[in-house]
Coordinates of C-alpha atoms and ligand atoms in Angstrom, one line a residue:
X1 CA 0.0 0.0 0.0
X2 CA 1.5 3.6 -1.1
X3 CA 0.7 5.0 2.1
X4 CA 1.0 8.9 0.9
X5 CA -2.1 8.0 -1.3
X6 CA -3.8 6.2 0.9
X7 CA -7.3 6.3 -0.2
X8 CA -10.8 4.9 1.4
X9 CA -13.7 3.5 0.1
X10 CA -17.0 2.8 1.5
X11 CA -20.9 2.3 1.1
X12 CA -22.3 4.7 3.5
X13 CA -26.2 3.9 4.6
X14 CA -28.4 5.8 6.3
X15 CA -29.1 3.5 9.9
X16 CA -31.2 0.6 9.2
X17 CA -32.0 1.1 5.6
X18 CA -30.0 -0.9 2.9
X19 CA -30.4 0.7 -0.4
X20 CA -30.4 4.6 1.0
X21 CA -26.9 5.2 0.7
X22 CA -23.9 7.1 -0.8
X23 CA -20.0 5.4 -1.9
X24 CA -18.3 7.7 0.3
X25 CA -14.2 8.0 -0.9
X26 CA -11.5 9.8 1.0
X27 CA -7.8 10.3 0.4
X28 CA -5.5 12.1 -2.1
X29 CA -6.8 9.3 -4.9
X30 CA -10.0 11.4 -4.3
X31 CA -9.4 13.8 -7.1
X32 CA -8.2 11.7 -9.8
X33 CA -10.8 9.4 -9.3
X34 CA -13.7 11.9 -9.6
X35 CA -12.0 13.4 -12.5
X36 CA -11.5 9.5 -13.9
X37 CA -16.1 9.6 -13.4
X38 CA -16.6 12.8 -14.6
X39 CA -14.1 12.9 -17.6
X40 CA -12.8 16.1 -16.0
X41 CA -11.7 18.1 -13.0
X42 CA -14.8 18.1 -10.3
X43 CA -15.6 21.9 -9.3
X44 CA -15.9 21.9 -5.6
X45 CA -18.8 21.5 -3.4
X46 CA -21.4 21.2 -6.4
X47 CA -23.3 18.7 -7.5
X48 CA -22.1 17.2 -10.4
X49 CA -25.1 15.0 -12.7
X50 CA -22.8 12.6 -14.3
X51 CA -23.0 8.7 -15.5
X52 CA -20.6 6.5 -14.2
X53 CA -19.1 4.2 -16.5
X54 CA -16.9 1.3 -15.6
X55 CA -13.7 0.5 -17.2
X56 CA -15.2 -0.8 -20.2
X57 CA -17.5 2.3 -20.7
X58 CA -20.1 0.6 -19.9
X59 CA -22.9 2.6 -17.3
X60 CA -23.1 1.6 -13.8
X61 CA -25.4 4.2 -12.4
X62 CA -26.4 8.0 -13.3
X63 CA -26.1 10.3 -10.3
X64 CA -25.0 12.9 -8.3
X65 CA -20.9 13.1 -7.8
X66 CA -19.9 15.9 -5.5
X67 CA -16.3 16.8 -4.6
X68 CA -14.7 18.6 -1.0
X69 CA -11.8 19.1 -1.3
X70 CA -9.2 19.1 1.5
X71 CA -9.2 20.6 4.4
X72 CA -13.1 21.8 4.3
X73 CA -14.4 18.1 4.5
X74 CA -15.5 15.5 6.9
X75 CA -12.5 14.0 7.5
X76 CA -10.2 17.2 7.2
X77 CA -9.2 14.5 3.4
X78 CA -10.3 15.1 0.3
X79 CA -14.0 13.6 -0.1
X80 CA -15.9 12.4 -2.7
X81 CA -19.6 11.4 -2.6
X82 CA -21.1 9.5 -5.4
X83 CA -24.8 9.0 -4.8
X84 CA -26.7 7.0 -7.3
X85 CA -30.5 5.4 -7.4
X86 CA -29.9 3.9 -4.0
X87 CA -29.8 -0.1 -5.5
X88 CA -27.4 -1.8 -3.6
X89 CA -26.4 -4.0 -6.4
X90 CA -25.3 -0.5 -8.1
X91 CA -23.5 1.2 -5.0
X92 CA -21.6 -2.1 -4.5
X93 CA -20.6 -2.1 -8.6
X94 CA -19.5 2.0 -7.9
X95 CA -17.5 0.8 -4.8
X96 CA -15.8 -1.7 -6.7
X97 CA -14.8 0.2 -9.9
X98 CA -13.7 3.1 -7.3
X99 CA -11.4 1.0 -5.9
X100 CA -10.2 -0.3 -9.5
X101 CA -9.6 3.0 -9.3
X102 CA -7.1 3.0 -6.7
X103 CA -9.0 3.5 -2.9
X104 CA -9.3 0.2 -0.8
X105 CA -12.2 -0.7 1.6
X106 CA -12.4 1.5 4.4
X107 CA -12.7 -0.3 8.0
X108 CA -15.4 0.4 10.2
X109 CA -15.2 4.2 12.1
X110 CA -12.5 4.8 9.4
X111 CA -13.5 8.0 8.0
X112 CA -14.4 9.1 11.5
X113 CA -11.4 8.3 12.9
X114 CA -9.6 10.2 10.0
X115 CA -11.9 13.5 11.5
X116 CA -10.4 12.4 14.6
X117 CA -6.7 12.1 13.5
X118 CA -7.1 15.6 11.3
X119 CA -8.5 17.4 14.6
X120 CA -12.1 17.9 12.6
X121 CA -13.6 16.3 15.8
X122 CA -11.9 15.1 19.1
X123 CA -12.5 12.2 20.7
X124 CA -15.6 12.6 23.0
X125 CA -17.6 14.0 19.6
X126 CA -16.6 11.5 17.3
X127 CA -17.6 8.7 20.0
X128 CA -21.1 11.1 19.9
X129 CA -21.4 10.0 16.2
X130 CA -21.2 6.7 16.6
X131 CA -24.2 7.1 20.1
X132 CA -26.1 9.2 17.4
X133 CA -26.4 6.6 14.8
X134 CA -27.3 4.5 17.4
X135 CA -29.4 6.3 19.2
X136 CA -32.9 4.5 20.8
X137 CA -35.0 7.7 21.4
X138 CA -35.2 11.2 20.3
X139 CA -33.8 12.3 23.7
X140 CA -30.5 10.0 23.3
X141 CA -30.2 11.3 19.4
X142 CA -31.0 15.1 20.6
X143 CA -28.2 14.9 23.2
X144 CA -25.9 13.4 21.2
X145 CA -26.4 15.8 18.4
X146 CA -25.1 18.3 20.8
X147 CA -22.0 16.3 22.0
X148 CA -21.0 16.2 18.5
X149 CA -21.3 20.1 18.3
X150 CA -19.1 20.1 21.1
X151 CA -20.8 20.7 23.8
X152 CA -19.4 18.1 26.5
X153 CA -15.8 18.5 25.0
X154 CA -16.3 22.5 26.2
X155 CA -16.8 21.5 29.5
X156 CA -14.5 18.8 29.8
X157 CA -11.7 21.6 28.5
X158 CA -13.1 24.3 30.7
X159 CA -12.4 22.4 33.6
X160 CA -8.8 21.1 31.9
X161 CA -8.3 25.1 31.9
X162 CA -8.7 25.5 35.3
X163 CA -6.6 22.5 36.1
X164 CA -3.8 24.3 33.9
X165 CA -3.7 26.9 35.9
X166 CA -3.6 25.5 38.8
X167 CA -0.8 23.4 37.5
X168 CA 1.1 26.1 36.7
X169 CA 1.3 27.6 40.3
X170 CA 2.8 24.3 42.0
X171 CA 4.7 23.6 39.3
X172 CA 6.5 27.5 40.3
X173 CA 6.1 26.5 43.8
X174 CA 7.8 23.5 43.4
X175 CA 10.7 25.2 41.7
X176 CA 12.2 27.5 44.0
X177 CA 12.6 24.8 47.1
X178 CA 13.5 27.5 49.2
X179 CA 10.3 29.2 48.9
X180 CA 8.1 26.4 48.1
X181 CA 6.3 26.0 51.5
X182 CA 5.5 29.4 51.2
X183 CA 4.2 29.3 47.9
X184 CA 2.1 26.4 48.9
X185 CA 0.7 27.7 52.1
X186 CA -0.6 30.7 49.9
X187 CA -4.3 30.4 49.9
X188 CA -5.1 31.3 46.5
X189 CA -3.8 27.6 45.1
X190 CA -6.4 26.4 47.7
X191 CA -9.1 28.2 46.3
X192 CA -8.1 27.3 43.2
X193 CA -8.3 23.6 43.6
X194 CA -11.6 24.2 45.5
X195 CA -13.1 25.6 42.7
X196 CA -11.7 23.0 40.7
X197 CA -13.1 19.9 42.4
X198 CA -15.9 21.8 42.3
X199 CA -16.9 22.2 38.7
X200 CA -15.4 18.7 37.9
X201 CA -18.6 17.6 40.6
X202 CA -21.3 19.2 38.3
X203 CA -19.5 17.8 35.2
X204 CA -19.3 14.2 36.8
X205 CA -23.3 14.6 37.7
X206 CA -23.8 16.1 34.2
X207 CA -21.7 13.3 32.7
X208 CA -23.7 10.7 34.4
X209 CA -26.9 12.2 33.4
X210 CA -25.4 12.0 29.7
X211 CA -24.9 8.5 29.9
X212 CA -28.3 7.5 31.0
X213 CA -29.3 9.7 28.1
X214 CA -27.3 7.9 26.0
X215 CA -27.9 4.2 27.5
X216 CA -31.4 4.7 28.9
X217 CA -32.3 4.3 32.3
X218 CA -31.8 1.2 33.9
X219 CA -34.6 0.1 36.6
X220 CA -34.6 -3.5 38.4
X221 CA -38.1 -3.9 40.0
X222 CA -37.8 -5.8 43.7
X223 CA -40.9 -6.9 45.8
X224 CA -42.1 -9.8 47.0
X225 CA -44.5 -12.3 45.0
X226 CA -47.7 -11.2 44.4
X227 CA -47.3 -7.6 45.2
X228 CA -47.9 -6.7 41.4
X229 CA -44.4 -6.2 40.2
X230 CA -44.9 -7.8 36.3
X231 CA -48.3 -5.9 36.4
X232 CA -46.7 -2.9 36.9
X233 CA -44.2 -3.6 33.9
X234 CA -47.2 -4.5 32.1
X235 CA -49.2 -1.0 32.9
X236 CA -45.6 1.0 32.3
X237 CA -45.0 -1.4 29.0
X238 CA -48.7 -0.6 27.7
X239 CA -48.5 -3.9 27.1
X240 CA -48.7 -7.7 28.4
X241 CA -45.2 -9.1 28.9
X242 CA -44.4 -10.7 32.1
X243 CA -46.9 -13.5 33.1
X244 CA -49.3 -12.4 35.7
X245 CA -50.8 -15.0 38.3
X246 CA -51.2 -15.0 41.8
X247 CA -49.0 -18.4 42.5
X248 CA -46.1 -16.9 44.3
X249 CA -42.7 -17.3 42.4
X250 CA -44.2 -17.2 39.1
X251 CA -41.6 -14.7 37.6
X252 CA -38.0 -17.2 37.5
X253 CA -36.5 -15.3 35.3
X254 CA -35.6 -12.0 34.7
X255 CA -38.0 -10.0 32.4
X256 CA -36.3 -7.0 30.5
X257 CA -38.1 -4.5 28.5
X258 CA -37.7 -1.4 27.0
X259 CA -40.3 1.5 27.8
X260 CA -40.2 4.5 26.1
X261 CA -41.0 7.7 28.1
X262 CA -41.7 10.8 26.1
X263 CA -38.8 9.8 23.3
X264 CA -36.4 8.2 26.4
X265 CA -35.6 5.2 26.7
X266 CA -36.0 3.2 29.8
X267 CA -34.6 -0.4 30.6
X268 CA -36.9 -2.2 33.4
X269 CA -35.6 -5.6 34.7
X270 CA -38.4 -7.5 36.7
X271 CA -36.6 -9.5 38.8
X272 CA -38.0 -13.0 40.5
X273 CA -39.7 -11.8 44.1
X274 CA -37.3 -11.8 45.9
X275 CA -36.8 -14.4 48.7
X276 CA -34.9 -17.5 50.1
X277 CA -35.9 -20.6 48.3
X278 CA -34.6 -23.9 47.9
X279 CA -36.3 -24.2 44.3
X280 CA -33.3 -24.4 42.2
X281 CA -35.1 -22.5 39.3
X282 CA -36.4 -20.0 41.2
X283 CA -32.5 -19.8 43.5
X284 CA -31.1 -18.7 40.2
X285 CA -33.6 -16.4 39.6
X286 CA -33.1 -15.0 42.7
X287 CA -29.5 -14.5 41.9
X288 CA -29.7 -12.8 38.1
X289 CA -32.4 -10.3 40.3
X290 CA -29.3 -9.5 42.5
X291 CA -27.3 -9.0 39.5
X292 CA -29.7 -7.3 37.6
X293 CA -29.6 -5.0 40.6
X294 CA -26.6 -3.8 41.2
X295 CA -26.0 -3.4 37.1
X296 CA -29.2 -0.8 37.3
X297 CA -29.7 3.1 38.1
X298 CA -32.6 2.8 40.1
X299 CA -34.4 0.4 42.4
X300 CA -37.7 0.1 42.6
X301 CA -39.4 -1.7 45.4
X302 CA -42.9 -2.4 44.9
X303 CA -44.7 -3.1 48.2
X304 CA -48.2 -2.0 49.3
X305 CA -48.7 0.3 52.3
X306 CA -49.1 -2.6 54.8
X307 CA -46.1 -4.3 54.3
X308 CA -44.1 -1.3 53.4
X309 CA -42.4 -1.3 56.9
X310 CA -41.2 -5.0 56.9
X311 CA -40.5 -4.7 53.1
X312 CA -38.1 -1.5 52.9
X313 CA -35.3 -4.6 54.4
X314 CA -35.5 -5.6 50.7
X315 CA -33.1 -2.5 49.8
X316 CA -31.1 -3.4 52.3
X317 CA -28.2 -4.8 50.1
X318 CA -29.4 -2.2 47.2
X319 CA -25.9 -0.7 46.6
X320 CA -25.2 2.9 48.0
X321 CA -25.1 4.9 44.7
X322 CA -28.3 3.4 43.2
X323 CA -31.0 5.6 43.3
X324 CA -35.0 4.0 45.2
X325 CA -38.0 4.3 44.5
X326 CA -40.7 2.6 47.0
X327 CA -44.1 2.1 45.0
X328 CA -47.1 1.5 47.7
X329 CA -49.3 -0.7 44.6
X330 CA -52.6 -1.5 44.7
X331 CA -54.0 1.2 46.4
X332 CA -57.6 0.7 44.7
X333 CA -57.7 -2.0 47.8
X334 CA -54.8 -0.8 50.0
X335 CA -55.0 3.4 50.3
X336 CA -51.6 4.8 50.6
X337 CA -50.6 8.4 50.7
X338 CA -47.8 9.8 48.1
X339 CA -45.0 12.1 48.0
X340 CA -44.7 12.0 43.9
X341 CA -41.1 11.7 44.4
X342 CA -39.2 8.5 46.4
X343 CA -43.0 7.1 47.6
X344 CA -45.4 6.8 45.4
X345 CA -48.9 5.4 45.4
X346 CA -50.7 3.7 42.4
X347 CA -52.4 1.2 41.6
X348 CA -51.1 -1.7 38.6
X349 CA -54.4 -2.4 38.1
X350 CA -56.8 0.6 37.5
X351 CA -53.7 2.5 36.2
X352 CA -54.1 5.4 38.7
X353 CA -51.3 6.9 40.0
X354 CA -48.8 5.3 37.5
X355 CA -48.1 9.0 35.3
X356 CA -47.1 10.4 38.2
X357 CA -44.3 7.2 38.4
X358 CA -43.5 7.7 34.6
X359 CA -42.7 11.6 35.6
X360 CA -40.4 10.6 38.5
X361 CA -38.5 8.4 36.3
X362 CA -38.0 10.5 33.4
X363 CA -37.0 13.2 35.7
X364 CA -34.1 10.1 37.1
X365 CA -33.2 9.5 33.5
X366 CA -31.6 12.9 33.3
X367 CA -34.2 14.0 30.5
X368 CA -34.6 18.3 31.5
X369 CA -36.6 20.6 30.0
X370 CA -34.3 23.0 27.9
X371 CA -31.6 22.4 26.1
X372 CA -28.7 21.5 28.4
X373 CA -28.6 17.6 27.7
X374 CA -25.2 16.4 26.5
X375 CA -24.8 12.5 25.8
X376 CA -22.2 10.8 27.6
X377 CA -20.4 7.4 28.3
X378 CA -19.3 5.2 30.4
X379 CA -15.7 5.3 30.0
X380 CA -16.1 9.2 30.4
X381 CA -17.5 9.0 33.8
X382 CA -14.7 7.0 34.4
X383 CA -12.1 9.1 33.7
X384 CA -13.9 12.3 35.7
X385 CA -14.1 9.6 38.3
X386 CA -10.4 8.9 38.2
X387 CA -10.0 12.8 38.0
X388 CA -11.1 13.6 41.1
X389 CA -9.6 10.9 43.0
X390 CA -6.2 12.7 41.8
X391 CA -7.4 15.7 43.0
X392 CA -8.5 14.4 46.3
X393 CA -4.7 13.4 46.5
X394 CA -3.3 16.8 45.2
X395 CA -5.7 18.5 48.3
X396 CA -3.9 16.3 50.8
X397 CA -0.3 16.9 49.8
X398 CA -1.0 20.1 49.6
X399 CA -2.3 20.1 53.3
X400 CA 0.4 18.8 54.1
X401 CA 2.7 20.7 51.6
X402 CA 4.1 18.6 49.4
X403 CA 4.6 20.2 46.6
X404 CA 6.2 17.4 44.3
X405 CA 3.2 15.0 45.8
X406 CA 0.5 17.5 44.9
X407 CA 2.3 18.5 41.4
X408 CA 2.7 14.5 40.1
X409 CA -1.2 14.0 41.7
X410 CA -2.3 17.3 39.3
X411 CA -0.1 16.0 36.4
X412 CA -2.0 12.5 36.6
X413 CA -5.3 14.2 36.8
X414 CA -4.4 16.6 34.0
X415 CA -4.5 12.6 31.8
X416 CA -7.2 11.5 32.6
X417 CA -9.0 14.2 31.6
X418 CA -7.3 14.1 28.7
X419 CA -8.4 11.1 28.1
X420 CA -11.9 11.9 27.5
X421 CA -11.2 14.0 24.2
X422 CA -8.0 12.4 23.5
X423 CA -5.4 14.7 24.2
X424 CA -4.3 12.3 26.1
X425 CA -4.8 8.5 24.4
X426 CA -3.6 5.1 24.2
X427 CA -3.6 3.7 20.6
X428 CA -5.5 0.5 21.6
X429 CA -8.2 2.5 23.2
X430 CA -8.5 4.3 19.3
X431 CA -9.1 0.9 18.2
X432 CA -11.5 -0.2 20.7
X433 CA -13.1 3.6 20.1
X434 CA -13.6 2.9 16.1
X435 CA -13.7 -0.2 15.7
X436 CA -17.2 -0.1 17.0
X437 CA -18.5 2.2 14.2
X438 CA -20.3 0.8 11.4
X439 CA -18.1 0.8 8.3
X440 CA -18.8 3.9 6.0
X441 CA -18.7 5.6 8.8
Ligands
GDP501 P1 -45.7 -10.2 41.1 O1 -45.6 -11.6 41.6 O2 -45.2 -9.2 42.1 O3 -45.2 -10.0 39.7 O4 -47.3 -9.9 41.1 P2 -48.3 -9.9 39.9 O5 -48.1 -8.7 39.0 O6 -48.3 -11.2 39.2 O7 -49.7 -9.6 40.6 C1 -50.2 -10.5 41.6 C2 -51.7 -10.3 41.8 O8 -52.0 -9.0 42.3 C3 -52.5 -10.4 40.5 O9 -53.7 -11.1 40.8 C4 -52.7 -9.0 40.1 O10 -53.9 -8.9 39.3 C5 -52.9 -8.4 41.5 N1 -52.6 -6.9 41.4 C6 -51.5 -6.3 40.9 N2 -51.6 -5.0 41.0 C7 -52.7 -4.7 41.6 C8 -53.4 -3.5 42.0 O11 -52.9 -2.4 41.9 N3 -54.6 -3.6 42.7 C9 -55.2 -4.8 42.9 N4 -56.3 -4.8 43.5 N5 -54.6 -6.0 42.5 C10 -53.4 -5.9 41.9

């Protein structure tokens, strides 16, 4: 492979629809081979109507051939767009005489990560192209719209900003030894790193929220048999899923589905009642439900009003960080009072109460009103989590002023950050980033 003309090739469809698509061809080749299509030089940015002929002459396709030339492109590369009558059979033909041509197939994320690589996009937006073309609801595809603007990576580098800056007084303080207990005693650097933990704590919550935008919400429902758990999956599902009886034990396994909430998506996990057993069946059950439990966001105990007291023990081994929810059901038979936010009273069977339920956990899955939703992932929370764990250490070195301590602890936090919109990146992790894409992407 000539690497200086390296040149891509791929069949770009729109999500889910074979047949709607474009040959998408980046790389210096890009030129030659429009020119090769056209049967001259391409004028840039306009839309060519041309036939393309194979080698032979004869026609493949007619359709539209537009040109960008480098750097005003996608990928930063010269780009080439050949968009034909959307036959598969046709926009394979184009791909192949294209590469006759000179390109090779491109690998999935490819062109992306050539944005990437050229600096069109960092890291953290081109991961939000991938979350948009995958996104489940219009909330997900809306917030990661704007993470592809840039909006999480502005925040991310705000806070990198103010990290700087602190960096840059230790760094001094830490160069003139004779001074440097001075330096760090002066208050200002501990304002500064205040501040800074500080804003990376609303970014970390932000993140998070951005995540769940991105991945939905993820609810496991507890309670004992018979309380009405799967009929309350039913009357948020709008539809019958989980088997309904009154024999206790009757859910063994774990029931997932999907619910969308006013364009979000939501991920409930009935899990088997809860309880000790020496069914085998319904012991493994019993153990997914503890998995599914500590995998989820929130936990949702469904218990009526008289056995709330002996039944809030169920959350016992709920995990810390995991938000609850404690539904007092059937309250057609068993009257329970509300607080619309971590108690709420419905009924699974005349439906009453159960908007008020879908409101509290739209409001959990991060979804506001407004326009401040930014999608996230995982592996970004992680590296605000890692983050701030430096800077936890940075705060106790300098407490107890040591200024190489707090100056390595900054230096570490400085790359994880980083991380997030690849300032600071490990090749594999590119791999694992773009490999995920779908190709033509
Ligand atoms: P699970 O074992 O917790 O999943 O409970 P089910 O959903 O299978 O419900 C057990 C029984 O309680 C069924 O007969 C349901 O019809 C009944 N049930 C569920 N919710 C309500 C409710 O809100 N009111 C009344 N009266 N009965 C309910």
């Amino acid at each position: 492979m000539d690497r200086d003309n390296d040149t891509i090739a791929a069949i770009a469809t729109a999500a889910g629809m074979a047949g709607v698509g474009v040959v998408r061809v980046s790389g210096p080749l890009a030129p030659a081979i429009a020119h090769s299509l056209l049967g001259r030089a391409p004028r840039a940015r306009h839309a060519h109507l041309s036939v393309f002929r194979d080698t032979t002459g004869e026609t493949i396709d007619h359709g539209l051939l537009l040109y960008f030339p480098a750097p005003a492109s996608y990928t930063g590369e010269d780009v080439l767009e050949l968009q034909g009558h959307g036959s598969m059979v046709l926009l394979d033909e184009l791909l192949r005489h294209v590469c006759t041509l000179g390109a090779r197939l491109a690998r999935a994320g490819e062109f992306t990560e050539r944005a990437f690589l050229n600096g069109k996009l960092d890291l953290a937006q081109a991961e939000a192209v991938a979350d948009l073309i995958a996104a489940r609801s219009r909330a997900g595809a809306h917030a990661a719209m704007r993470s592809m603007e840039g909006v999480f990576s502005r925040k991310v580098e705000a806070v990198q900003e103010q990290l700087i800056h602190l960096r840059v007084h230790v760094e001094a303080a830490i160069d003139f030894p004779e001074e440097e207990i001075d330096f760090l005693a002066d208050p200002v650097i501990q304002r500064q790193l205040d501040a800074l933990r500080a804003s990376l704590d609303d970014l970390l919550i932000e993140t998070r929220r951005g995540v769940r935008l991105n991945d939905g919400l993820s609810v496991a429902i507890v309670g004992r048999p018979n309380v009405g758990k799967s009929s309350l999956l039913n009357a948020l599902a709008g539809r019958e899923r989980a088997i309904v009886t009154d024999i206790a034990g009757t859910t063994r396994d774990i029931v997932h589905e999907l619910v969308s909430l006013d364009g979000m998506v939501i991920e409930l996990a009935d899990t088997a009642g809860l309880r000790d057993t020496d069914d085998v069946v319904e012991r493994e059950g019993v153990r997914r439900a503890n998995d599914a439990l500590r995998k989820a966001d929130v936990a949702l105990l469904v218990t009526t009003a008289s056995s709330v007291e002996d039944d809030m023990a169920l959350l016992d081994d709920v995990p810390e960080d995991i938000a609850r929810l404690v539904i007092l059901n059937k309250q057609d038979v068993d009257p329970a009072s509300s607080d619309g936010k971590d108690r709420i009273a419905l009924s699974a069977l005349t439906g009453e109460g159960v908007n008020a339920l879908r409101a509290r956990l739209r409001e959990l899955a991060g979804f506001r009103q407004g326009d401040g939703n930014f999608s996230a992932r995982r592996r970004h929370v992680l590296a605000l989590e890692a983050t701030a764990a430096q800077l936890v250490h940075a705060d106790e070195a300098l407490a107890a002023r040591a200024g190489e301590l707090a100056a390595e602890s900054l230096r570490t936090a400085q790359a994880s950050l980083g991380e997030i919109t690849g300032s600071h990146t490990a090749d594999d992790l590119l791999g694992s980033i773009f490999g995920s894409f779908c190709i033509g992407k």
